[in-house]
Coordinates of C-alpha atoms in Angstrom, one line a residue:
M1298 CA 165.6 119.2 99.3
A1299 CA 162.1 120.6 98.7
A1300 CA 163.6 123.8 97.1
R1301 CA 165.7 121.7 94.7
W1302 CA 162.7 119.7 93.7
L1303 CA 160.7 122.9 93.0
D1304 CA 163.5 124.2 90.9
N1305 CA 163.1 121.2 88.6
R1306 CA 160.6 122.4 86.0
H1307 CA 159.8 118.9 84.8
L1308 CA 158.8 117.8 88.3
L1309 CA 156.9 121.1 88.9
G1310 CA 155.0 120.6 85.6
A1311 CA 154.1 117.1 86.7
L1312 CA 152.8 118.4 90.0
F1313 CA 150.6 121.0 88.3
M1314 CA 149.2 118.4 86.0
L1315 CA 148.3 116.0 88.9
P1316 CA 144.8 117.6 89.6
A1317 CA 143.8 117.5 85.9
G1318 CA 145.2 114.0 85.6
A1319 CA 143.2 112.9 88.6
L1320 CA 140.0 114.3 87.1
L1321 CA 140.6 112.6 83.8
L1322 CA 141.3 109.4 85.6
V1323 CA 138.1 109.5 87.6
F1324 CA 135.7 110.9 85.1
L1325 CA 137.1 109.5 81.8
A1326 CA 139.5 106.6 82.2
Y1327 CA 137.4 104.8 84.9
P1328 CA 134.0 105.1 83.1
L1329 CA 135.7 104.0 79.8
G1330 CA 137.3 101.0 81.5
L1331 CA 134.1 100.0 83.3
G1332 CA 132.0 100.4 80.2
T1333 CA 134.4 98.3 78.2
W1334 CA 134.4 95.6 80.8
L1335 CA 130.6 95.6 81.0
G1336 CA 130.5 95.0 77.3
F1337 CA 132.0 91.6 77.8
T1338 CA 129.5 90.6 80.5
D1339 CA 125.7 89.9 80.6
T1340 CA 125.1 92.5 83.3
K1341 CA 121.5 93.6 83.8
I1342 CA 120.2 96.5 85.9
G1343 CA 119.9 95.1 89.4
R1344 CA 121.9 91.9 88.7
A1345 CA 125.6 91.5 88.5
G1346 CA 126.7 89.7 85.3
V1347 CA 129.3 87.2 84.4
W1348 CA 131.9 87.2 81.7
V1349 CA 130.5 86.1 78.4
G1350 CA 133.4 87.2 76.1
L1351 CA 132.3 88.3 72.7
D1352 CA 128.7 87.0 72.9
N1353 CA 127.3 90.6 73.1
F1354 CA 129.2 91.6 70.0
A1355 CA 128.2 88.5 68.1
F1356 CA 124.6 89.2 69.0
L1357 CA 124.9 92.8 67.9
A1358 CA 126.5 91.7 64.6
G1359 CA 123.3 89.8 63.8
D1360 CA 120.9 92.3 65.2
S1361 CA 119.1 94.2 62.4
I1362 CA 118.4 97.3 64.6
A1363 CA 122.0 97.5 65.7
L1364 CA 123.2 97.3 62.1
L1365 CA 120.6 99.9 61.1
S1366 CA 122.0 102.2 63.9
L1367 CA 125.5 101.8 62.5
F1368 CA 124.2 102.7 59.0
N1369 CA 122.4 105.7 60.4
T1370 CA 125.4 106.8 62.3
I1371 CA 127.7 106.6 59.3
V1372 CA 125.3 108.4 57.0
Y1373 CA 124.5 111.0 59.7
T1374 CA 128.2 111.7 60.4
L1375 CA 129.4 111.7 56.8
V1376 CA 126.7 113.9 55.3
A1377 CA 126.6 116.3 58.3
S1378 CA 130.4 116.7 58.5
V1379 CA 130.7 117.4 54.8
L1380 CA 128.0 120.0 54.9
K1381 CA 129.4 121.6 58.0
F1382 CA 132.8 121.8 56.4
V1383 CA 131.6 123.3 53.1
L1384 CA 129.2 125.8 54.7
G1385 CA 131.7 126.6 57.5
L1386 CA 134.5 127.3 55.1
W1387 CA 132.2 129.5 52.9
L1388 CA 131.1 131.4 56.0
A1389 CA 134.7 131.8 57.3
L1390 CA 135.8 133.2 53.9
L1391 CA 132.8 135.6 54.0
L1392 CA 133.5 136.8 57.5
N1393 CA 137.2 137.2 56.7
R1394 CA 136.4 140.0 54.3
H1395 CA 136.1 143.7 55.3
L1396 CA 132.4 143.9 56.3
P1397 CA 130.5 146.5 58.2
F1398 CA 129.6 145.5 61.8
K1399 CA 132.0 142.5 61.5
S1400 CA 132.3 141.9 65.2
F1401 CA 128.5 141.9 65.7
I1402 CA 128.0 139.5 62.8
R1403 CA 130.5 137.1 64.2
A1404 CA 128.7 137.2 67.5
I1405 CA 125.4 136.4 65.8
V1406 CA 126.9 133.6 63.9
L1407 CA 128.0 131.9 67.1
L1408 CA 124.4 131.8 68.5
P1409 CA 123.4 128.4 67.1
F1410 CA 126.5 126.8 68.8
I1411 CA 125.9 128.6 72.1
V1412 CA 122.2 127.7 72.5
P1413 CA 121.9 124.4 74.6
T1414 CA 121.3 121.4 72.4
A1415 CA 118.1 120.4 74.1
L1416 CA 116.6 123.9 73.4
S1417 CA 117.7 123.7 69.8
A1418 CA 116.1 120.3 69.5
I1419 CA 112.8 121.5 70.9
A1420 CA 112.8 124.4 68.5
F1421 CA 113.4 122.1 65.6
W1422 CA 110.7 119.7 66.9
W1423 CA 108.3 122.7 66.6
L1424 CA 109.6 123.6 63.1
Y1425 CA 109.1 119.9 62.0
D1426 CA 105.7 119.3 63.7
A1427 CA 103.3 117.5 61.3
Q1428 CA 100.4 119.8 62.1
F1429 CA 101.8 123.1 63.2
S1430 CA 105.1 123.3 61.3
V1431 CA 105.9 126.9 60.4
L1432 CA 108.0 125.6 57.5
S1433 CA 105.1 123.8 56.0
W1434 CA 102.8 126.8 56.7
A1435 CA 105.2 129.1 54.9
L1436 CA 105.7 126.8 51.9
T1437 CA 101.9 126.3 51.7
R1438 CA 101.3 130.0 51.6
L1439 CA 103.9 130.4 48.9
G1440 CA 102.1 127.8 46.8
L1441 CA 105.1 125.5 46.7
I1442 CA 103.3 122.6 48.4
D1443 CA 99.7 121.6 48.8
R1444 CA 99.9 119.8 52.1
Y1445 CA 102.0 119.8 55.2
I1446 CA 105.3 117.8 55.1
D1447 CA 105.7 115.0 57.7
F1448 CA 109.3 115.8 58.5
L1449 CA 109.7 113.3 61.3
G1450 CA 107.2 110.7 60.1
D1451 CA 109.0 109.4 57.0
P1452 CA 112.3 107.5 57.6
W1453 CA 114.5 109.3 55.0
M1454 CA 112.8 112.6 55.6
A1455 CA 113.5 112.2 59.3
R1456 CA 117.2 111.4 58.6
A1457 CA 117.5 114.6 56.5
S1458 CA 115.7 116.7 59.1
T1459 CA 118.0 115.6 61.9
I1460 CA 121.0 116.1 59.7
A1461 CA 119.8 119.7 59.0
A1462 CA 119.4 120.4 62.7
N1463 CA 122.9 119.1 63.4
V1464 CA 124.4 121.1 60.5
W1465 CA 122.7 124.3 61.8
R1466 CA 124.3 123.8 65.2
G1467 CA 127.7 122.7 64.0
V1468 CA 128.4 125.2 61.2
P1469 CA 129.3 128.1 63.6
F1470 CA 132.0 126.0 65.3
V1471 CA 133.7 125.1 62.0
A1472 CA 133.4 128.6 60.7
I1473 CA 134.9 130.4 63.7
C1474 CA 137.8 127.9 63.9
L1475 CA 138.6 128.2 60.2
L1476 CA 138.2 132.0 60.4
A1477 CA 140.9 132.0 63.1
G1478 CA 143.1 130.0 60.7
L1479 CA 142.4 132.3 57.8
Q1480 CA 143.6 135.3 59.8
T1481 CA 147.0 133.6 60.3
V1482 CA 147.6 133.5 56.6
P1483 CA 150.0 136.4 55.7
P1484 CA 148.5 138.8 53.2
S1485 CA 151.9 139.0 51.5
L1486 CA 151.5 135.5 50.2
H1487 CA 148.3 136.4 48.4
E1488 CA 149.9 139.6 47.0
A1489 CA 152.9 137.6 45.7
A1490 CA 150.5 135.1 44.1
A1491 CA 148.5 137.9 42.5
I1492 CA 151.7 139.4 41.1
D1493 CA 152.5 136.1 39.6
G1494 CA 149.1 136.1 37.8
A1495 CA 147.1 133.8 40.1
N1496 CA 143.3 134.5 40.2
R1497 CA 141.2 134.3 43.4
W1498 CA 140.5 130.5 43.0
Q1499 CA 144.2 129.8 42.3
Q1500 CA 145.2 131.8 45.4
F1501 CA 142.7 129.9 47.5
R1502 CA 143.8 126.5 46.0
H1503 CA 147.5 126.9 46.2
V1504 CA 148.0 129.4 49.1
T1505 CA 145.1 129.4 51.5
L1506 CA 144.0 125.8 51.5
P1507 CA 147.5 124.2 52.1
L1508 CA 148.1 126.5 55.0
L1509 CA 144.7 125.7 56.4
T1510 CA 145.2 121.9 56.1
P1511 CA 146.4 121.3 59.8
I1512 CA 143.5 123.4 61.2
I1513 CA 141.0 121.7 58.9
A1514 CA 142.3 118.3 60.1
V1515 CA 141.8 119.2 63.8
V1516 CA 138.5 121.0 63.3
M1517 CA 137.0 118.2 61.2
T1518 CA 138.2 115.6 63.7
F1519 CA 136.3 117.3 66.5
S1520 CA 133.3 117.8 64.2
V1521 CA 133.3 114.1 63.3
L1522 CA 133.7 113.1 67.0
F1523 CA 130.8 115.4 68.1
T1524 CA 128.6 114.2 65.3
F1525 CA 129.3 110.5 65.6
T1526 CA 128.6 110.6 69.4
D1527 CA 125.6 112.9 69.1
F1528 CA 122.9 111.9 71.6
Q1529 CA 121.0 114.9 72.9
L1530 CA 119.7 116.2 69.5
I1531 CA 118.4 112.8 68.4
Y1532 CA 117.0 111.8 71.7
V1533 CA 115.0 115.0 72.2
L1534 CA 113.9 115.3 68.6
T1535 CA 113.0 111.8 67.5
R1536 CA 113.9 109.2 70.2
G1537 CA 115.3 107.2 67.4
G1538 CA 112.0 107.0 65.4
P1539 CA 110.3 106.5 63.1
L1540 CA 110.9 102.8 62.8
N1541 CA 114.4 103.2 64.3
A1542 CA 115.4 105.3 61.2
T1543 CA 117.2 107.9 63.2
H1544 CA 118.6 105.7 65.9
L1545 CA 122.4 106.3 66.2
M1546 CA 124.7 104.0 68.0
A1547 CA 124.8 106.4 71.0
T1548 CA 121.0 106.6 71.4
L1549 CA 120.5 102.8 70.8
S1550 CA 123.2 102.1 73.4
F1551 CA 121.3 104.2 75.9
Q1552 CA 118.0 102.6 75.1
R1553 CA 119.3 99.1 75.4
A1554 CA 121.2 99.8 78.6
I1555 CA 119.0 102.1 80.7
P1556 CA 115.3 101.7 79.7
G1557 CA 115.9 98.2 78.4
G1558 CA 118.0 97.1 81.4
A1559 CA 120.6 95.3 79.4
L1560 CA 123.7 97.1 80.6
G1561 CA 126.1 94.6 79.0
E1562 CA 124.5 94.8 75.6
G1563 CA 124.3 98.6 75.7
A1564 CA 128.0 98.8 76.8
A1565 CA 129.0 96.5 74.0
L1566 CA 127.3 98.8 71.5
A1567 CA 129.0 101.8 73.0
T1568 CA 132.4 100.0 72.9
A1569 CA 131.9 99.2 69.2
M1570 CA 132.0 103.0 68.6
I1571 CA 135.6 103.2 69.7
P1572 CA 137.3 102.0 66.5
F1573 CA 135.5 104.7 64.5
L1574 CA 136.5 107.4 67.0
L1575 CA 140.1 106.2 66.9
A1576 CA 140.0 106.5 63.1
A1577 CA 138.9 110.2 63.4
I1578 CA 141.7 110.9 65.9
L1579 CA 144.3 109.3 63.5
F1580 CA 142.9 111.5 60.8
S1581 CA 143.8 114.5 62.9
Y1582 CA 147.3 113.0 63.8
F1583 CA 148.2 112.6 60.1
G1584 CA 147.0 116.1 59.4
L1585 CA 149.4 117.4 62.0
Q1586 CA 152.2 115.3 60.6
R1587 CA 151.7 116.9 57.2
R1588 CA 152.0 120.3 58.9
R1589 CA 155.4 119.2 60.4
W1590 CA 156.5 118.0 56.9
Q1591 CA 155.6 121.4 55.4
Q1592 CA 157.8 123.0 58.0
G1593 CA 160.8 120.9 57.1
G1594 CA 160.5 118.4 59.9
S1595 CA 160.7 121.0 62.6
D1596 CA 158.7 120.3 65.8
A1597 CA 158.2 124.0 66.4

């Protein structure tokens, strides 16, 4: 009987997936379910809460700081994701050429993504320091500015500074993924397009870009997810300041739940992020569907 079960590849596949499924259930499904439930209660640290329905969400809808964190998160995600895509695609096209020391250059490009986020944030905190910023020092010596820039003291300057730090960390991930996609494009397609009279831009627009669409959909989905839920970079660099100008929904949720003690309110804020994350996942799904359509409906 056991031998017959082991010959069943579907059952054997399910058995191999059980450990991974158990880990996902314990470390992902359970915390997600618990956090969602807490969002509908008035739980405080040290005190069990009671069911309050949508009261937390109604409060957050009228809370100016929560609305500001939503605005900050959307601006942060959109601007950083667009910049990471543009710079990552440009870098991927550059690395796809025949360059000397290509392997070494690719390894160097990955460094910003490999360095721990907290260390990157500390480095940027030093670069942005109001008194000892090496950026302000260099610009002053070049005569471009006459006083040091307060990178993290002005709300919009702080937003731009945190976006720059996120882009620096995220561009390598986008570039390497798109580079892998570029290397799957058959050179014969570009040669055929060139014979037909297509210039470099037309080859990229009508040959390279359509074949990269599924990879772009997946890569940008992960990029949006990572950026939208960013916590470490903002928390180490600004703690949400100045004047809550850099608070994202993730950092404000932590602040309300842990230091503030309002677990229910913090969980509700985190739960409110789910629709935006689902939208990013659907973006990836429809990108993959387009790929299947390009292949004539095949599931291969």
